[in-house]
Structure formats: C-alpha cells, structure tokens
PDB file of C-alpha atoms in Angstrom:
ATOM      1  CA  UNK A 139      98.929 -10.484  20.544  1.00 45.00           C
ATOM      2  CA  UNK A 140      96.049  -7.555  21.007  1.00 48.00           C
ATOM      3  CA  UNK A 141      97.395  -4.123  22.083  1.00 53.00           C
ATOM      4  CA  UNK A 142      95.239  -3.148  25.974  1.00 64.00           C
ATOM      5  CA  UNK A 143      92.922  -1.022  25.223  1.00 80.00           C
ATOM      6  CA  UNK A 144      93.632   2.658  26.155  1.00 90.00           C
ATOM      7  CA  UNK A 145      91.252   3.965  29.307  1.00 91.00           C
ATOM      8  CA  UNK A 146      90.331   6.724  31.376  1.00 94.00           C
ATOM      9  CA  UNK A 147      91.169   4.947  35.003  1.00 92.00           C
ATOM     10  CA  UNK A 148      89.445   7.296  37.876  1.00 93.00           C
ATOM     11  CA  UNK A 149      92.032   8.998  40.205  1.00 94.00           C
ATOM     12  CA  UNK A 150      92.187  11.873  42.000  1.00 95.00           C
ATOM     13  CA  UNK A 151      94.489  14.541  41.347  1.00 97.00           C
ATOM     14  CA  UNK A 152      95.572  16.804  44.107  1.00 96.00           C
ATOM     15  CA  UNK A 153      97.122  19.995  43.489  1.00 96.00           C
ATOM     16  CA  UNK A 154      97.386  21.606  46.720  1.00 94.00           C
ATOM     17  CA  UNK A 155      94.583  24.082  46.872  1.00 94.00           C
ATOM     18  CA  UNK A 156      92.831  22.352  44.240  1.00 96.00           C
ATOM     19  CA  UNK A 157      91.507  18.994  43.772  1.00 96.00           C
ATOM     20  CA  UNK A 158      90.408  17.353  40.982  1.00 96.00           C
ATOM     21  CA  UNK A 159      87.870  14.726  41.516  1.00 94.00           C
ATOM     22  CA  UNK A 160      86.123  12.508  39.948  1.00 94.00           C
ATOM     23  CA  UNK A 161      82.146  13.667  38.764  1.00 92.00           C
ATOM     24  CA  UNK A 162      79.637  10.835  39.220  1.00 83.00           C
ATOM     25  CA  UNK A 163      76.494  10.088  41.110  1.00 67.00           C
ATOM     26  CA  UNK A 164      78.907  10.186  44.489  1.00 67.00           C
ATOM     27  CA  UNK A 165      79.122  12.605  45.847  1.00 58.00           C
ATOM     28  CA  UNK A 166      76.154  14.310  44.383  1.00 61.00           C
ATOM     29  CA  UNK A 167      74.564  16.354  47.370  1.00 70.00           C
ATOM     30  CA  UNK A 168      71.882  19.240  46.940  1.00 77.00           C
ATOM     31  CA  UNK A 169      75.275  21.588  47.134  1.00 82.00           C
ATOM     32  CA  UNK A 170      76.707  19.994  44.098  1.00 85.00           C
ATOM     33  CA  UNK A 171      73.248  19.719  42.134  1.00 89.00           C
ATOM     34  CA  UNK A 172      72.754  23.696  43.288  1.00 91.00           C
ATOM     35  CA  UNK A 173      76.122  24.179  41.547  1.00 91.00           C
ATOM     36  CA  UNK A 174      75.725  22.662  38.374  1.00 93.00           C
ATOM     37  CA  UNK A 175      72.383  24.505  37.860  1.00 94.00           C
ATOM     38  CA  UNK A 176      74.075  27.889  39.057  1.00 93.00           C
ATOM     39  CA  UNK A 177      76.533  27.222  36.178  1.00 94.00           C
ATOM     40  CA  UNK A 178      74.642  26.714  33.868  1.00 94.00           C
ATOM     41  CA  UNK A 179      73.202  30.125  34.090  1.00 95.00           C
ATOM     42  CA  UNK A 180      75.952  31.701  33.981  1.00 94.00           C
ATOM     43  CA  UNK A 181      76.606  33.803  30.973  1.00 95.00           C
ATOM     44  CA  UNK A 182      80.281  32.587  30.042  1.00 94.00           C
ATOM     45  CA  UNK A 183      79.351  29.157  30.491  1.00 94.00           C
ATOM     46  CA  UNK A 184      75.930  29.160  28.784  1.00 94.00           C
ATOM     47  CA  UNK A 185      77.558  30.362  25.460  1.00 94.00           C
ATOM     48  CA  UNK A 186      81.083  28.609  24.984  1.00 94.00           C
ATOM     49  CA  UNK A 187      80.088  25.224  27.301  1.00 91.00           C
ATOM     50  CA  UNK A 188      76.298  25.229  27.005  1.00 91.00           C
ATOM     51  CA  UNK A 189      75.075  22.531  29.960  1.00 91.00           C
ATOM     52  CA  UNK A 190      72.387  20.797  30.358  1.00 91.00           C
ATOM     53  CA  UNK A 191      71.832  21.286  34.273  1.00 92.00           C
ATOM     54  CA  UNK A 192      69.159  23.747  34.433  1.00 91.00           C
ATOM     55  CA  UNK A 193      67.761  21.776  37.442  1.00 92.00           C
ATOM     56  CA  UNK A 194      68.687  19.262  40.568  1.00 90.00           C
ATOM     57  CA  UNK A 195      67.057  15.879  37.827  1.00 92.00           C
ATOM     58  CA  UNK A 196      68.665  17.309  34.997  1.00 94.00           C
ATOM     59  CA  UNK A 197      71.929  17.979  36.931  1.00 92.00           C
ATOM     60  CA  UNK A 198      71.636  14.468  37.955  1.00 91.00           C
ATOM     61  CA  UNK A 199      71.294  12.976  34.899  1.00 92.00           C
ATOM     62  CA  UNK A 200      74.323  15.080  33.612  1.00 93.00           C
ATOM     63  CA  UNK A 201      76.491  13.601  36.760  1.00 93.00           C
ATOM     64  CA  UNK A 202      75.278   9.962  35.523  1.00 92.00           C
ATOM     65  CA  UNK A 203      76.944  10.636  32.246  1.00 93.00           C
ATOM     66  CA  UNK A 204      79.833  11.217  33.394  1.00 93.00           C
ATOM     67  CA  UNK A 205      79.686   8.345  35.755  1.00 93.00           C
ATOM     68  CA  UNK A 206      79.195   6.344  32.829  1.00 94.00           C
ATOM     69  CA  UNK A 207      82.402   7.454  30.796  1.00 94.00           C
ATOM     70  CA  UNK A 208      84.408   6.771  33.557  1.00 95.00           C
ATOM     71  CA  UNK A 209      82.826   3.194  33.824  1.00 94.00           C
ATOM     72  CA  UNK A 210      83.653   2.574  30.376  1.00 94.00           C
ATOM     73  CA  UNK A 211      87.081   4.488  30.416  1.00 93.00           C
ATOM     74  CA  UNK A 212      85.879   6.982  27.330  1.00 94.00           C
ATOM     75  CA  UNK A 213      85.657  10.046  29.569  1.00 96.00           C
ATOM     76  CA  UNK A 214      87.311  11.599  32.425  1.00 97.00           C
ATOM     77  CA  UNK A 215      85.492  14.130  33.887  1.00 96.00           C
ATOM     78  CA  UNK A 216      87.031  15.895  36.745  1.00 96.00           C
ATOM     79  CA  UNK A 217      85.032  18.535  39.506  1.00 95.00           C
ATOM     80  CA  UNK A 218      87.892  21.306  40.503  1.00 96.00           C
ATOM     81  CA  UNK A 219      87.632  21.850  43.942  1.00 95.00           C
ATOM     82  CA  UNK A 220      88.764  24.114  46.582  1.00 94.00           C
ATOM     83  CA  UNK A 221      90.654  21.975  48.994  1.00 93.00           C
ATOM     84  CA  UNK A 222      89.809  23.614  52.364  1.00 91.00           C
ATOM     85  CA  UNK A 223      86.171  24.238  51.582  1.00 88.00           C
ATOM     86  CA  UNK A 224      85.259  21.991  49.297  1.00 87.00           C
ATOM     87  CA  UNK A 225      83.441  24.171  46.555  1.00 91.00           C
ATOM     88  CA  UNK A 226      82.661  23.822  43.061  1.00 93.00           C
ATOM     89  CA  UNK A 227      85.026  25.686  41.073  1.00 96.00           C
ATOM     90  CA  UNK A 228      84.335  24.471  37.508  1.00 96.00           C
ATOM     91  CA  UNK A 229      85.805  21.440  35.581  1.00 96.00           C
ATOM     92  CA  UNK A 230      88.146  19.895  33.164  1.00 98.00           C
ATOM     93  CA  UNK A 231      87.012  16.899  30.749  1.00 97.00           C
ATOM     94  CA  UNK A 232      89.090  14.695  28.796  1.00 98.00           C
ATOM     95  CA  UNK A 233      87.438  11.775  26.545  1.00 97.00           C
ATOM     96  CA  UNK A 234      88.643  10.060  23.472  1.00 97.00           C
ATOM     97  CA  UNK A 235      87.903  11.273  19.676  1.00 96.00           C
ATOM     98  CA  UNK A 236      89.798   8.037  18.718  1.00 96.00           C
ATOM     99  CA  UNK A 237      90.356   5.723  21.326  1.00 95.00           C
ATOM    100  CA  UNK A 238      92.125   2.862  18.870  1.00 94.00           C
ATOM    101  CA  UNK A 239      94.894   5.565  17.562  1.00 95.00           C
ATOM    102  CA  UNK A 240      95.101   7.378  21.211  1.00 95.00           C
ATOM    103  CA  UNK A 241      93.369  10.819  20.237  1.00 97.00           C
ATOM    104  CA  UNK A 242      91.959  12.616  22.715  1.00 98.00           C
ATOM    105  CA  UNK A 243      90.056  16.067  23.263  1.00 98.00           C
ATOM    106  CA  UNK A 244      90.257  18.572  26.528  1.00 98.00           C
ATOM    107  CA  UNK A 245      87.675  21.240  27.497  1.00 96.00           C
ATOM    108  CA  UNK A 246      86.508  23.060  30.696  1.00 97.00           C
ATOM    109  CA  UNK A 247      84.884  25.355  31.859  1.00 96.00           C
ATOM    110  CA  UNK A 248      85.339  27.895  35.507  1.00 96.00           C
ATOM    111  CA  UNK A 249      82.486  29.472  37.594  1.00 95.00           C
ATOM    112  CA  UNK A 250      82.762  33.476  37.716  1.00 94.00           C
ATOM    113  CA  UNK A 251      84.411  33.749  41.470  1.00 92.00           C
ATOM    114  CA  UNK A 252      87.195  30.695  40.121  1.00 93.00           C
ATOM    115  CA  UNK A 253      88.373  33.195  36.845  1.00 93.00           C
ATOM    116  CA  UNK A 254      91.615  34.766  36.664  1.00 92.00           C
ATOM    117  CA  UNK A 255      93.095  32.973  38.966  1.00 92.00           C
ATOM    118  CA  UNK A 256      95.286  30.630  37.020  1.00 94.00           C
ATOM    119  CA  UNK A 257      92.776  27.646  37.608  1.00 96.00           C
ATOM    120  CA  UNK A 258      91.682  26.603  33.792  1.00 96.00           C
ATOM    121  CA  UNK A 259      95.693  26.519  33.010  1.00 97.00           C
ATOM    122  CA  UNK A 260      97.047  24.903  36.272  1.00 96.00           C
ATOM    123  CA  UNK A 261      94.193  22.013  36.164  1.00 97.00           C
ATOM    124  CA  UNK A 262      94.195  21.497  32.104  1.00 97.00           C
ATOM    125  CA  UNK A 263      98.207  21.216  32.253  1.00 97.00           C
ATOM    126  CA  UNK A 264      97.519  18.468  35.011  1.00 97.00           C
ATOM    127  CA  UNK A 265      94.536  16.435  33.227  1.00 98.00           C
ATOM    128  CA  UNK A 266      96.916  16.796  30.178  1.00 97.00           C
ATOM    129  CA  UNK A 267      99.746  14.713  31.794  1.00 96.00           C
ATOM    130  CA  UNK A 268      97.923  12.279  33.559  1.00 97.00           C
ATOM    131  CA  UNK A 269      95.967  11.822  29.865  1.00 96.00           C
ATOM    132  CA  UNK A 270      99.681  11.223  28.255  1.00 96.00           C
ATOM    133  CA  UNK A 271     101.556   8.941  31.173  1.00 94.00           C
ATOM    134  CA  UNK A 272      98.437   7.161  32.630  1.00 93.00           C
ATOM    135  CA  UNK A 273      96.125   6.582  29.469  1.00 93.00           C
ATOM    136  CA  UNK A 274      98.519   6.318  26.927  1.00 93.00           C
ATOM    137  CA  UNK A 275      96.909   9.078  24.949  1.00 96.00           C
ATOM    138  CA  UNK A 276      99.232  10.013  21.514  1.00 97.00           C
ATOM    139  CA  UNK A 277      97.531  13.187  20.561  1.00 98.00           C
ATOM    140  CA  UNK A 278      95.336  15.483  22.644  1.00 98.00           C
ATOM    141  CA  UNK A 279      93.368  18.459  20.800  1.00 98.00           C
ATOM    142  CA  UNK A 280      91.729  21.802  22.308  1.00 98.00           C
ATOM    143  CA  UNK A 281      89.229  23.533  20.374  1.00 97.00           C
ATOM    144  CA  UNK A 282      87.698  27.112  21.253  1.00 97.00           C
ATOM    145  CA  UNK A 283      85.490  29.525  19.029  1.00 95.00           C
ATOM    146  CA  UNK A 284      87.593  32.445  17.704  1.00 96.00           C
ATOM    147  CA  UNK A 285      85.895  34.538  20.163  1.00 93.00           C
ATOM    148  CA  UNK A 286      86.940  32.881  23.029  1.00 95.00           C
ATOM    149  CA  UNK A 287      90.488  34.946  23.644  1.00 94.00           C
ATOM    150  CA  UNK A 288      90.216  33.167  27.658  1.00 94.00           C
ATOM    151  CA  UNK A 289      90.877  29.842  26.338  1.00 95.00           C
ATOM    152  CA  UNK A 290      92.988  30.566  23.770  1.00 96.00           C
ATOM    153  CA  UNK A 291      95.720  31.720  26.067  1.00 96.00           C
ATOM    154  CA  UNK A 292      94.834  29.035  28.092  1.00 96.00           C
ATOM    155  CA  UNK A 293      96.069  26.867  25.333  1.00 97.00           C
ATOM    156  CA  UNK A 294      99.034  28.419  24.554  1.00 96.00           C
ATOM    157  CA  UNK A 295     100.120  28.636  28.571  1.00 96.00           C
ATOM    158  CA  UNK A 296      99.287  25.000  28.274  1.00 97.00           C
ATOM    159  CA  UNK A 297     101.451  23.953  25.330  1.00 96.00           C
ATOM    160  CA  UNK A 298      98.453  23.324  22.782  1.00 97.00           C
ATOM    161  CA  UNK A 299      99.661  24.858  19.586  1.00 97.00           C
ATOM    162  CA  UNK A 300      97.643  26.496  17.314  1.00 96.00           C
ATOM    163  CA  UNK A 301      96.681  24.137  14.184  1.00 97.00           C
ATOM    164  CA  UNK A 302      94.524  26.421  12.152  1.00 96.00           C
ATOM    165  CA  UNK A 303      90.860  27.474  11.913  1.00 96.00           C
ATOM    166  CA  UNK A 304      87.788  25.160  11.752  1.00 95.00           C
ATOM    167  CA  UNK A 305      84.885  26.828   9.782  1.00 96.00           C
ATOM    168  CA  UNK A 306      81.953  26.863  11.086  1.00 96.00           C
ATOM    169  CA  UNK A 307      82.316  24.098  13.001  1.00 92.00           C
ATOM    170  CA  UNK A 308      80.638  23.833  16.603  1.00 92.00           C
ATOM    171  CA  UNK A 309      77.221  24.921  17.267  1.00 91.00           C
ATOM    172  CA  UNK A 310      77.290  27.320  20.563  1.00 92.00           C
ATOM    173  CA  UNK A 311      74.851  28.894  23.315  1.00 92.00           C
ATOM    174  CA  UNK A 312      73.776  31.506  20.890  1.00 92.00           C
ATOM    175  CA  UNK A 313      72.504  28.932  18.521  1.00 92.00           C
ATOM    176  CA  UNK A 314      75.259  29.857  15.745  1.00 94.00           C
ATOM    177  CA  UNK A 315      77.907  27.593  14.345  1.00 95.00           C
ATOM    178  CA  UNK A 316      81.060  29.427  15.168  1.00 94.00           C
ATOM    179  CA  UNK A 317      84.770  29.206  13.744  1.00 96.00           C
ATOM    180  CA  UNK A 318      86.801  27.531  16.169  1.00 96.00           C
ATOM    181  CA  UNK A 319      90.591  27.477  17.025  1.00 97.00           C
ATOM    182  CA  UNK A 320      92.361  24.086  16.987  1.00 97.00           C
ATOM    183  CA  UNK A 321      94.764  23.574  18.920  1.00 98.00           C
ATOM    184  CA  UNK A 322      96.967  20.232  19.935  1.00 98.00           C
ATOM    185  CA  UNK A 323     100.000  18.348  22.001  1.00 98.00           C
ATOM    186  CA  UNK A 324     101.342  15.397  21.509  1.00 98.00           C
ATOM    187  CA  UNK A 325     103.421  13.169  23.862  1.00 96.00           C
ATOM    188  CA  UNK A 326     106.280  13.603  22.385  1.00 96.00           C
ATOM    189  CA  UNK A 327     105.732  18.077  22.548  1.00 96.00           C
ATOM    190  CA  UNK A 328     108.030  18.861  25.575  1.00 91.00           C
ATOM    191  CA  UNK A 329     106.160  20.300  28.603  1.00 88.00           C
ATOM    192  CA  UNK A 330     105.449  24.002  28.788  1.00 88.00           C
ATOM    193  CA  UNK A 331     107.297  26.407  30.503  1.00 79.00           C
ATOM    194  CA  UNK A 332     105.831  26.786  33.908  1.00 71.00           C
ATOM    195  CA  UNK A 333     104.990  30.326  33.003  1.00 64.00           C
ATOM    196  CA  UNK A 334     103.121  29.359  30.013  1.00 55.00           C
ATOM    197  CA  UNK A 335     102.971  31.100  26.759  1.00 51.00           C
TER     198      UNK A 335
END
C-alpha cells in the first residue's frame, strides 16, 4: 500500500488584520506587479531575499512560479496582506527540501512600512502549523546569514532552534556566499510560547 504523497494544498489563512493568501497569476493587478518591483528595490530585501521582480513581466513571471508550486503542491507561497486595505505587506514561503521524508524549508521577507510590527513572527508561526497539521511536514528548517540578527529572533520567537552554522553556504544580494544560521522544528517540538523567545 503507497503512503499519499505529502502537498502544499492552497488555503487561505486569516489572521485578523492579516491575511495570508495565496500568490499566483490571480489576483495579479498593476498594484500587486507595482509591489513586487517596489520590493525588490528595497535595500533589506535586495540583500537577504534577492527577487527577481525588477519589472511588471518579470514580476509576472515570478507570480507564475509560484502558481506553479502550488499546482504541483512543492511550494506554498503566501502574499501577507492588510485585511482592511488590502496591501502588500511582504510574504512567507514554505516548499519541500525533501518531500518523500516530509522536510521542509520557511523564508520571508516584509516591506519597510510592515517591520517591527510583529508580522514576520505572527505569519511564519502560522505557515509553520498549517505546514505540520495540513501537509504532514516532519521537519521544517529556517536558514538566515549570520548577519541577519531580524530573522534570527524571528526564529527563536518562532520555536526554530538554532542547529549550528553553515559555512559559506548561500550566495546573497551582495554577490558573497555568506555563513548562515540553521535553524529547525519538528512536529513533535511543542509550540512556542506566545511571547516567543
């Protein structure tokens, strides 16, 4: 008898004054293409989460991508977005690293006005559980360049713990191959306390 294979079923997570949506083609107006670009200039984001969205076909073709892993339940990419206006406010991406053995990885990233707000910890906690109860994922992992301090606490406030150092091992928006953090759960880790840390 063969096991199901684990997936990445699309569903919308609502957290009140957040929502997490689905990215794909829909909906994919010139608001949402604007954003994408505007992120990718940003500073922050161009050296830790480098994107390719430096214009509206680009953007689009990034949006397709993600369309795709949700098609073939590899990726979940979710949009964070303010609930009563509907704005961009960054994202959080889940996709397997081994989909057989349940191993998963989480990033994201937050526009400048979005930071310091709790946002990248509240939405990463949430994509974390649905990943556990809803895909059946075993083993999630959150990697950061040393430099990175921001997501570092954010994965310690969201129960990741700290694994050891990886040399050398992701190339970033500078163009160098930095040291990164690992950090991991695993479905069995109780949940963090709701103050994090």
């Amino acid at each position: 008898m063969s096991t199901p294979q684990r997936t990445f079923a699309r569903t919308t997570l609502d957290l009140g004054d957040v929502q997490l949506h689905p990215w794909g083609r829909e909906p994919a107006g010139p608001e949402r293409l604007d954003a994408l670009v505007a992120a990718a200039a940003d500073p922050t984001i161009a050296l830790w989460n480098p994107l390719p969205t430096a214009d509206p076909q680009t953007a689009r073709a990034w949006l397709e991508a993600r369309e795709d892993g949700w098609n073939r339940g590899t990726g979940a990419a979710f949009a964070a977005l303010d609930t009563t206006h509907g704005t961009l406010l960054g994202t959080v991406n889940l996709r397997w690293t081994d989909r057989t053995d349940g191993q998963a990885m989480i990033g994201y990233w937050f526009l400048p006005e979005a930071r310091g707000r709790g946002l990248a910890t509240r939405t990463t906690r949430a994509v974390t559980t649905w990943g556990f109860r809803t895909a059946d994922a075993r083993r999630i992992e959150l990697a950061h360049a040393t430099g990175n301090d921001a997501s570092c606490r954010v994965a310690l406030r969201c129960g990741y713990l700290p694994e050891g150092t990886l040399r050398a091992s992701h190339l970033f928006g500078d163009g160098r191959h930095h040291d990164e953090h690992l950090h991991a759960r695993l479905t069995t880790d109780p949940e963090p306390s709701p103050r994090g840390g």
